[in-house]
Short mmCIF file of C-alpha atoms and ligand atoms in Angstrom, two decimals:
data_model
loop_
_atom_site.label_atom_id
_atom_site.label_comp_id
_atom_site.label_asym_id
_atom_site.label_seq_id
_atom_site.Cartn_x
_atom_site.Cartn_y
_atom_site.Cartn_z
CA UNK A 1 -17.18 -7.38 27.31
CA UNK A 2 -16.44 -4.58 24.69
CA UNK A 3 -17.83 -4.77 21.11
CA UNK A 4 -14.34 -4.40 19.04
CA UNK A 5 -14.50 -1.05 16.50
CA UNK A 6 -13.94 -1.90 13.50
CA UNK A 7 -13.38 0.67 10.16
CA UNK A 8 -12.07 -0.55 6.85
CA UNK A 9 -9.77 1.25 4.11
CA UNK A 10 -11.33 0.42 0.65
CA UNK A 11 -14.36 -0.85 -0.12
CA UNK A 12 -14.42 -2.20 -3.52
CA UNK A 13 -13.58 -5.57 -4.24
CA UNK A 14 -12.75 -6.85 -0.96
CA UNK A 15 -14.00 -4.29 1.43
CA UNK A 16 -17.43 -3.85 0.71
CA UNK A 17 -17.73 -7.97 1.27
CA UNK A 18 -15.56 -7.60 4.98
CA UNK A 19 -17.97 -4.70 6.08
CA UNK A 20 -20.73 -6.64 5.28
CA UNK A 21 -18.86 -9.83 7.20
CA UNK A 22 -17.58 -7.27 10.19
CA UNK A 23 -21.81 -6.23 10.26
CA UNK A 24 -22.17 -9.94 11.44
CA UNK A 25 -20.42 -10.17 14.05
CA UNK A 26 -22.03 -10.51 17.54
CA UNK A 27 -18.64 -10.03 18.22
CA UNK A 28 -17.62 -6.35 16.69
CA UNK A 29 -18.52 -3.43 15.55
CA UNK A 30 -18.21 -1.59 12.06
CA UNK A 31 -17.75 2.06 13.14
CA UNK A 32 -17.39 3.22 9.43
CA UNK A 33 -15.88 2.85 5.67
CA UNK A 34 -14.04 4.86 3.84
CA UNK A 35 -15.13 5.92 -0.17
CA UNK A 36 -12.85 8.67 -2.55
CA UNK A 37 -15.25 9.01 -4.99
CA UNK A 38 -19.16 9.10 -4.56
CA UNK A 39 -20.29 6.47 -6.66
CA UNK A 40 -23.34 3.63 -6.39
CA UNK A 41 -20.68 1.53 -4.15
CA UNK A 42 -20.75 4.58 -0.91
CA UNK A 43 -24.34 5.18 -1.92
CA UNK A 44 -24.67 1.71 -1.08
CA UNK A 45 -23.16 2.35 1.77
CA UNK A 46 -24.96 4.66 3.24
CA UNK A 47 -28.42 2.62 2.13
CA UNK A 48 -27.07 0.10 4.38
CA UNK A 49 -26.49 2.36 7.27
CA UNK A 50 -22.75 2.30 7.25
CA UNK A 51 -21.09 5.13 7.92
CA UNK A 52 -18.63 6.90 5.02
CA UNK A 53 -15.90 8.25 6.46
CA UNK A 54 -13.26 10.21 2.56
CA UNK A 55 -10.11 11.31 2.79
CA UNK A 56 -9.75 15.16 3.23
CA UNK A 57 -9.63 16.62 -0.29
CA UNK A 58 -12.25 14.46 -1.05
CA UNK A 59 -15.07 15.46 1.81
CA UNK A 60 -16.86 18.69 -1.09
CA UNK A 61 -16.51 15.92 -4.04
CA UNK A 62 -18.21 13.78 -1.51
CA UNK A 63 -20.87 16.30 0.07
CA UNK A 64 -21.19 17.23 -3.72
CA UNK A 65 -22.83 14.18 -4.43
CA UNK A 66 -24.47 13.75 -2.18
CA UNK A 67 -22.75 11.19 0.48
CA UNK A 68 -23.62 12.42 3.84
CA UNK A 69 -19.70 12.17 4.97
CA UNK A 70 -18.57 10.69 9.15
CA UNK A 71 -15.25 12.19 8.75
CA UNK A 72 -12.75 11.73 7.24
CA UNK A 73 -10.26 8.72 6.84
CA UNK A 74 -7.66 9.67 10.20
CA UNK A 75 -11.23 10.36 11.82
CA UNK A 76 -12.60 6.71 10.63
CA UNK A 77 -8.95 5.52 11.60
CA UNK A 78 -8.41 7.48 15.80
CA UNK A 79 -11.62 6.08 16.35
CA UNK A 80 -11.00 2.39 15.06
CA UNK A 81 -9.73 -1.18 17.23
CA UNK A 82 -8.39 -1.72 14.50
CA UNK A 83 -8.63 -1.12 10.08
CA UNK A 84 -9.16 -3.50 7.22
CA UNK A 85 -7.36 -1.97 5.01
CA UNK A 86 -7.99 -3.20 1.17
CA UNK A 87 -7.68 -0.46 -0.95
CA UNK A 88 -5.66 -1.80 -3.85
CA UNK A 89 -2.36 -2.90 -4.20
CA UNK A 90 -0.25 -0.53 -3.50
CA UNK A 91 -1.64 1.32 -2.26
CA UNK A 92 -1.91 0.23 1.68
CA UNK A 93 1.04 -0.09 2.22
CA UNK A 94 1.43 3.94 2.30
CA UNK A 95 -1.30 4.08 5.06
CA UNK A 96 0.55 1.85 7.22
CA UNK A 97 2.23 5.43 8.37
CA UNK A 98 -1.12 6.89 9.51
CA UNK A 99 -1.42 3.49 11.30
CA UNK A 100 1.31 3.75 13.63
CA UNK A 101 1.00 7.37 14.39
CA UNK A 102 -2.54 6.22 15.73
CA UNK A 103 -1.39 3.66 17.49
CA UNK A 104 -4.19 1.02 15.48
CA UNK A 105 -4.07 -2.67 14.23
CA UNK A 106 -4.09 -3.35 10.58
CA UNK A 107 -4.64 -5.61 8.65
CA UNK A 108 -3.32 -5.65 4.43
CA UNK A 109 -4.27 -7.37 2.10
CA UNK A 110 -2.52 -10.18 -0.38
CA UNK A 111 -1.94 -7.34 -2.56
CA UNK A 112 0.26 -5.73 -0.11
CA UNK A 113 4.30 -7.32 0.88
CA UNK A 114 5.00 -9.36 3.45
CA UNK A 115 6.57 -7.57 5.05
CA UNK A 116 4.29 -4.69 5.56
CA UNK A 117 3.01 -6.12 8.00
CA UNK A 118 5.50 -8.65 8.88
CA UNK A 119 3.79 -11.83 9.44
CA UNK A 120 1.29 -13.95 6.72
CA UNK A 121 -2.35 -14.96 7.96
CA UNK A 122 -4.31 -18.03 7.30
CA UNK A 123 -7.10 -18.37 9.90
CA UNK A 124 -6.26 -22.54 8.97
CA UNK A 125 -2.69 -23.06 9.51
CA UNK A 126 -1.53 -20.06 12.12
CA UNK A 127 -4.49 -19.24 14.27
CA UNK A 128 -2.67 -19.04 17.38
CA UNK A 129 0.66 -17.06 15.69
CA UNK A 130 -1.76 -14.10 15.30
CA UNK A 131 -3.03 -13.42 18.70
CA UNK A 132 -2.32 -10.01 20.38
CA UNK A 133 -0.87 -9.37 17.08
CA UNK A 134 -1.39 -5.27 15.10
CA UNK A 135 -0.33 -6.35 11.98
CA UNK A 136 -1.11 -8.45 10.09
CA UNK A 137 -1.82 -9.88 6.20
CA UNK A 138 -4.37 -11.98 4.85
CA UNK A 139 -2.66 -13.52 2.00
CA UNK A 140 -4.23 -12.98 -2.00
CA UNK A 141 -7.52 -15.23 -2.39
CA UNK A 142 -5.19 -18.07 -4.12
CA UNK A 143 -2.37 -18.26 -1.25
CA UNK A 144 -5.75 -18.97 0.96
CA UNK A 145 -7.19 -21.73 -1.01
CA UNK A 146 -4.14 -23.34 -0.99
CA UNK A 147 -2.70 -22.76 3.14
CA UNK A 148 -6.37 -24.83 3.52
CA UNK A 149 -6.23 -27.39 1.49
CA UNK A 150 -2.04 -27.53 2.32
CA UNK A 151 -1.99 -26.97 6.28
CA UNK A 152 -5.27 -29.53 6.78
CA UNK A 153 -3.61 -32.70 4.50
CA UNK A 154 0.17 -31.01 5.99
CA UNK A 155 -1.38 -32.18 9.51
CA UNK A 156 -3.12 -35.24 9.06
CA UNK A 157 -1.04 -36.93 6.49
CA UNK A 158 2.67 -34.91 6.68
CA UNK A 159 3.75 -32.90 2.79
CA UNK A 160 7.13 -33.18 1.82
CA UNK A 161 6.22 -31.68 -1.91
CA UNK A 162 3.80 -29.43 -3.66
CA UNK A 163 3.33 -29.19 -7.04
CA UNK A 164 0.63 -26.44 -8.96
CA UNK A 165 -0.82 -24.90 -11.69
CA UNK A 166 -3.20 -22.15 -11.45
CA UNK A 167 -5.19 -20.95 -14.14
CA UNK A 168 -6.24 -17.20 -12.69
CA UNK A 169 -9.03 -15.28 -13.61
CA UNK A 170 -8.11 -11.93 -15.19
CA UNK A 171 -10.18 -9.55 -13.58
CA UNK A 172 -13.61 -9.77 -11.25
CA UNK A 173 -16.64 -8.68 -12.42
CA UNK A 174 -16.93 -5.03 -12.00
CA UNK A 175 -13.64 -4.43 -13.47
CA UNK A 176 -13.94 -2.62 -16.86
CA UNK A 177 -10.19 -1.34 -16.76
CA UNK A 178 -8.25 -4.80 -16.83
CA UNK A 179 -7.78 -7.53 -19.38
CA UNK A 180 -6.66 -9.81 -20.80
CA UNK A 181 -9.45 -10.04 -23.66
CA UNK A 182 -7.84 -12.51 -25.72
CA UNK A 183 -5.23 -13.72 -24.73
CA UNK A 184 -3.86 -16.15 -22.14
CA UNK A 185 -0.89 -14.99 -20.29
CA UNK A 186 1.78 -16.44 -17.90
CA UNK A 187 2.04 -14.78 -15.88
CA UNK A 188 5.18 -14.92 -15.14
CA UNK A 189 6.91 -16.83 -17.19
CA UNK A 190 9.68 -17.80 -13.92
CA UNK A 191 9.53 -20.48 -11.38
CA UNK A 192 7.39 -20.11 -9.06
CA UNK A 193 4.39 -17.25 -9.55
CA UNK A 194 3.81 -15.86 -5.86
CA UNK A 195 1.18 -18.12 -4.59
CA UNK A 196 4.23 -20.24 -3.73
CA UNK A 197 6.24 -17.87 -1.73
CA UNK A 198 3.35 -16.13 -0.55
CA UNK A 199 2.38 -19.92 1.13
CA UNK A 200 6.02 -20.37 2.92
CA UNK A 201 4.81 -17.28 4.46
CA UNK A 202 2.22 -18.66 6.46
CA UNK A 203 3.45 -21.69 6.66
CA UNK A 204 7.40 -21.80 5.61
CA UNK A 205 7.60 -26.18 5.69
CA UNK A 206 6.32 -26.39 2.70
CA UNK A 207 8.32 -27.45 -0.41
CA UNK A 208 6.32 -25.73 -2.84
CA UNK A 209 6.36 -24.47 -6.66
CA UNK A 210 4.07 -23.38 -8.39
CA UNK A 211 3.71 -21.62 -12.18
CA UNK A 212 0.42 -19.17 -13.05
CA UNK A 213 -0.88 -17.91 -16.45
CA UNK A 214 -4.34 -15.55 -16.82
CA UNK A 215 -6.92 -16.27 -18.51
CA UNK A 216 -9.05 -13.53 -19.77
CA UNK A 217 -12.22 -14.46 -17.39
CA UNK A 218 -13.35 -12.91 -14.35
CA UNK A 219 -15.23 -16.03 -12.97
CA UNK A 220 -13.18 -17.62 -10.49
CA UNK A 221 -9.50 -19.10 -10.40
CA UNK A 222 -8.96 -22.83 -10.17
CA UNK A 223 -6.37 -24.62 -8.79
CA UNK A 224 -4.63 -28.45 -10.49
CA UNK A 225 -3.40 -29.83 -7.39
CA UNK A 226 -0.27 -32.21 -6.58
CA UNK A 227 1.14 -33.56 -3.97
CA UNK A 228 3.69 -35.90 -1.88
CA UNK A 229 2.56 -37.17 1.12
CA UNK A 230 4.95 -37.80 4.04
CA UNK A 231 2.22 -41.34 5.34
CA UNK A 232 0.42 -43.67 3.32
CA UNK A 233 -3.63 -42.95 3.15
CA UNK A 234 -6.01 -43.41 0.14
CA UNK A 235 -7.96 -40.85 -1.82
CA UNK A 236 -11.26 -41.44 0.30
CA UNK A 237 -9.14 -40.68 3.30
CA UNK A 238 -8.72 -37.65 2.01
CA UNK A 239 -11.99 -37.25 1.25
CA UNK A 240 -13.60 -37.75 4.63
CA UNK A 241 -10.82 -35.43 5.51
CA UNK A 242 -11.74 -32.13 3.32
CA UNK A 243 -15.47 -32.88 3.80
CA UNK A 244 -14.43 -32.93 8.06
CA UNK A 245 -13.88 -28.82 7.05
CA UNK A 246 -16.71 -25.59 6.96
CA UNK A 247 -14.25 -24.40 4.34
CA UNK A 248 -14.79 -26.82 1.90
CA UNK A 249 -17.42 -27.38 -0.21
CA UNK A 250 -17.31 -30.93 -2.68
CA UNK A 251 -18.89 -29.11 -5.66
CA UNK A 252 -22.79 -30.54 -7.00
CA UNK A 253 -22.82 -33.50 -9.63
CA UNK A 254 -22.26 -32.23 -12.81
CA UNK A 255 -21.30 -29.12 -12.39
CA UNK A 256 -17.03 -29.22 -14.32
CA UNK A 257 -16.60 -25.64 -15.15
CA UNK A 258 -16.42 -21.91 -12.48
CA UNK A 259 -19.81 -20.79 -14.55
CA UNK A 260 -21.54 -23.25 -13.17
CA UNK A 261 -20.07 -23.37 -10.01
CA UNK A 262 -21.30 -19.87 -9.77
CA UNK A 263 -24.76 -19.91 -10.85
CA UNK A 264 -24.89 -22.75 -7.87
CA UNK A 265 -23.36 -20.18 -5.61
CA UNK A 266 -26.46 -18.26 -7.18
CA UNK A 267 -28.29 -21.11 -6.47
CA UNK A 268 -28.17 -21.19 -3.25
CA UNK A 269 -28.90 -17.52 -3.02
CA UNK A 270 -25.57 -17.43 -1.03
CA UNK A 271 -25.31 -12.95 -1.04
CA UNK A 272 -23.77 -11.41 -3.94
CA UNK A 273 -23.52 -14.88 -4.95
CA UNK A 274 -19.85 -15.45 -3.07
CA UNK A 275 -18.48 -19.01 -2.61
CA UNK A 276 -16.52 -18.48 0.45
CA UNK A 277 -14.97 -22.50 0.37
CA UNK A 278 -12.41 -23.96 -1.60
CA UNK A 279 -14.87 -25.92 -4.79
CA UNK A 280 -13.79 -29.26 -4.70
CA UNK A 281 -13.83 -31.43 -7.60
CA UNK A 282 -14.25 -34.77 -5.27
CA UNK A 283 -14.34 -36.62 -8.23
CA UNK A 284 -10.40 -35.24 -9.41
CA UNK A 285 -9.04 -36.67 -5.30
CA UNK A 286 -7.03 -39.58 -6.75
CA UNK A 287 -3.64 -41.08 -6.81
CA UNK A 288 -1.20 -41.29 -9.30
CA UNK A 289 2.40 -43.42 -8.57
CA UNK A 290 1.68 -42.32 -5.00
CA UNK A 291 1.18 -38.95 -5.70
CA UNK A 292 -1.82 -36.68 -4.71
CA UNK A 293 -3.85 -34.35 -7.13
CA UNK A 294 -7.50 -32.88 -7.61
CA UNK A 295 -8.71 -29.76 -9.06
CA UNK A 296 -9.81 -26.56 -7.31
CA UNK A 297 -11.70 -23.77 -7.61
CA UNK A 298 -11.82 -20.24 -5.77
CA UNK A 299 -14.06 -17.45 -6.08
CA UNK A 300 -11.70 -14.87 -5.91
CA UNK A 301 -13.76 -12.59 -4.81
CA UNK A 302 -15.23 -14.57 -1.49
CA UNK A 303 -12.54 -16.57 0.19
CA UNK A 304 -10.35 -14.65 1.81
CA UNK A 305 -13.20 -12.80 3.18
CA UNK A 306 -14.27 -15.38 6.74
CA UNK A 307 -9.78 -15.36 7.64
CA UNK A 308 -9.94 -11.08 7.68
CA UNK A 309 -13.24 -12.05 10.40
CA UNK A 310 -10.35 -14.35 11.91
CA UNK A 311 -7.44 -12.46 11.71
CA UNK A 312 -9.27 -9.68 13.57
CA UNK A 313 -10.65 -12.10 16.55
CA UNK A 314 -6.99 -13.65 17.01
CA UNK A 315 -5.25 -9.84 16.58
CA UNK A 316 -7.96 -8.55 19.52
CA UNK A 317 -7.64 -10.88 21.76
CA UNK A 318 -11.35 -12.12 21.05
CA UNK A 319 -11.33 -15.64 20.56
CA UNK A 320 -8.14 -17.22 22.19
CA UNK A 321 -8.64 -20.99 20.20
CA UNK A 322 -8.98 -20.78 16.79
CA UNK A 323 -11.69 -23.65 16.14
CA UNK A 324 -14.10 -21.39 17.85
CA UNK A 325 -12.85 -18.43 16.10
CA UNK A 326 -12.71 -20.14 12.55
CA UNK A 327 -17.28 -22.23 13.91
CA UNK A 328 -18.23 -18.02 15.33
CA UNK A 329 -17.83 -16.83 11.32
CA UNK A 330 -19.29 -19.48 9.73
CA UNK A 331 -22.58 -19.80 11.71
CA UNK A 332 -22.99 -15.52 11.12
CA UNK A 333 -21.38 -15.68 7.87
CA UNK A 334 -24.12 -18.51 6.58
CA UNK A 335 -20.31 -20.57 6.02
CA UNK A 336 -20.62 -24.77 5.58
CA UNK A 337 -25.32 -24.26 5.83
CA UNK A 338 -24.66 -25.08 2.03
N1 NAI B 1 -10.28 -8.87 -5.82
C1 NAI B 1 -9.45 -10.07 -5.61
O1 NAI B 1 -9.22 -10.22 -6.06
C2 NAI B 1 -8.88 -9.98 -4.35
C3 NAI B 1 -8.42 -8.74 -3.80
N2 NAI B 1 -7.27 -9.09 -2.78
C4 NAI B 1 -6.59 -8.25 -2.58
O2 NAI B 1 -7.78 -7.03 -1.85
C5 NAI B 1 -7.18 -5.22 -1.80
C6 NAI B 1 -8.48 -4.28 -2.34
O3 NAI B 1 -8.23 -5.80 -4.36
P1 NAI B 1 -9.22 -4.99 -4.27
O4 NAI B 1 -10.67 -5.16 -3.26
O5 NAI B 1 -10.04 -6.18 -5.58
O6 NAI B 1 -9.61 -3.78 -4.39
P2 NAI B 1 -10.85 -3.05 -6.09
O7 NAI B 1 -10.24 -1.61 -5.93
O8 NAI B 1 -12.07 -3.18 -5.77
O9 NAI B 1 -11.24 -1.67 -4.40
C7 NAI B 1 -10.28 -0.90 -4.01
C8 NAI B 1 -11.07 0.46 -3.45
O10 NAI B 1 -10.74 0.67 -2.72
C9 NAI B 1 -10.40 2.47 -3.16
N3 NAI B 1 -9.47 3.74 -2.41
C10 NAI B 1 -8.65 3.84 -3.84
N4 NAI B 1 -7.22 4.53 -3.01
C11 NAI B 1 -8.05 4.72 -2.26
C12 NAI B 1 -7.52 5.44 -1.34
N5 NAI B 1 -6.28 6.57 -1.43
N6 NAI B 1 -8.47 5.70 0.24
C13 NAI B 1 -9.63 5.09 0.56
N7 NAI B 1 -10.22 4.16 -0.52
C14 NAI B 1 -9.54 4.09 -2.06
C15 NAI B 1 -10.92 2.50 -3.93
O11 NAI B 1 -11.76 3.63 -5.28
C16 NAI B 1 -11.70 0.60 -3.94
O12 NAI B 1 -13.45 1.71 -3.56
C17 NAI B 1 -5.58 -5.89 -2.52
O13 NAI B 1 -4.59 -5.88 -1.97
C18 NAI B 1 -5.99 -6.62 -3.72
O14 NAI B 1 -4.86 -7.91 -4.45
C19 NAI B 1 -6.97 -9.52 -2.31
C20 NAI B 1 -7.93 -11.39 -2.67
C21 NAI B 1 -8.86 -11.35 -4.47
O1 X15 B 2 -5.68 -12.46 -5.13
C1 X15 B 2 -5.43 -13.03 -6.67
O2 X15 B 2 -5.63 -13.33 -7.03
P1 X15 B 2 -3.75 -14.22 -6.31
O3 X15 B 2 -4.07 -14.88 -6.24
O4 X15 B 2 -3.28 -14.64 -8.15
O5 X15 B 2 -2.90 -12.69 -7.82
C2 X15 B 2 -6.92 -11.75 -6.41
O6 X15 B 2 -7.57 -12.37 -7.77
C3 X15 B 2 -5.84 -10.23 -7.30
O7 X15 B 2 -5.71 -10.21 -8.07
P2 X15 B 2 -5.44 -9.60 -9.01
O8 X15 B 2 -4.40 -8.84 -8.28
O9 X15 B 2 -4.81 -10.11 -10.74
O10 X15 B 2 -7.06 -8.30 -9.50
#
């Protein structure tokens, strides 16, 4: 079978990671990435050997900045079978017309509304529903981690109700524009945060409420999760269940923080210190008055990356079996190898 041609529109935090992951897959060909500025990321893409495309009005600026331009974003879109749009929140929506005109499949990220694609995706939750689709949205990093966790537990024991509090990192490590720098911000103030409805956009049957605050930190989000289950089980049953999924990682002994988790990623020699898995404190898994409790950390820059790869495989009908797609993605990226 011919490799599926993938273009990445928007080469920032998410785009550069998805580009590398696509490049690692045997059944996909990275035809190029788009950059709007001739900055260090454009230089690095070029050094990686990736074709660099740019919006037509930026061509001279890119060339003046020493970047060899492969063509315009329109050229990339016309050449691709599927575009992964990883432009900033709100920009992706504006690109839809371009993709429609070119008749190319497209994947948006969690910053866009569900309606942009009309279908929201998580590989553990609804892979089969993505098969053959033209448009898909990979839900946000927090929602991805919640969908993984909830789907796995729901399939085995039935989830009656979830209550989740999210402590959200305010900005990414490379982000010099966002705050807060000396505050904890209720974001949003009102119930629910977007994460609960976003989980329901992937798993409509789940009863879930979420509240979230942003903290002055760039290293990972933390979720305090509380669930009522339909069927009886023990903390050990949940521990054994989650241990079977390579996209769940029990944190090593002595780790009590996100900073130590990022240090672990460095010790593991992960590319860009990426932790693609839900990072769960095994000892936090417990029952109180019949309800399940646990704590997990989410590496915001990383966990959606394998989901984008599985979404490509489903949409392009490269693999009809969800487990086989996830295994291929995990193996190529080194997920679950510790
Ligand atoms: N950073 C994170 O923690 C996560 C982000 N997301 C979502 O992923 C999407 C992308 O976010 P990030 O990667 O963080 O953004 P980013 O700001 O790091 O990267 C976006 C890139 O797109 C470029 N760009 C801007 N306008 C463009 C245009 N018209 N055409 C082509 N490229 C353009 C920017 O120059 C930048 O390189 C958003 O929807 C966000 O909500 C999802 C999960 C986690
Ligand atoms: O998708 C994310 O978080 P979210 O699930 O809280 O929306 C990413 O961390 C990006 O969030 P940002 O829009 O605060 O940079």
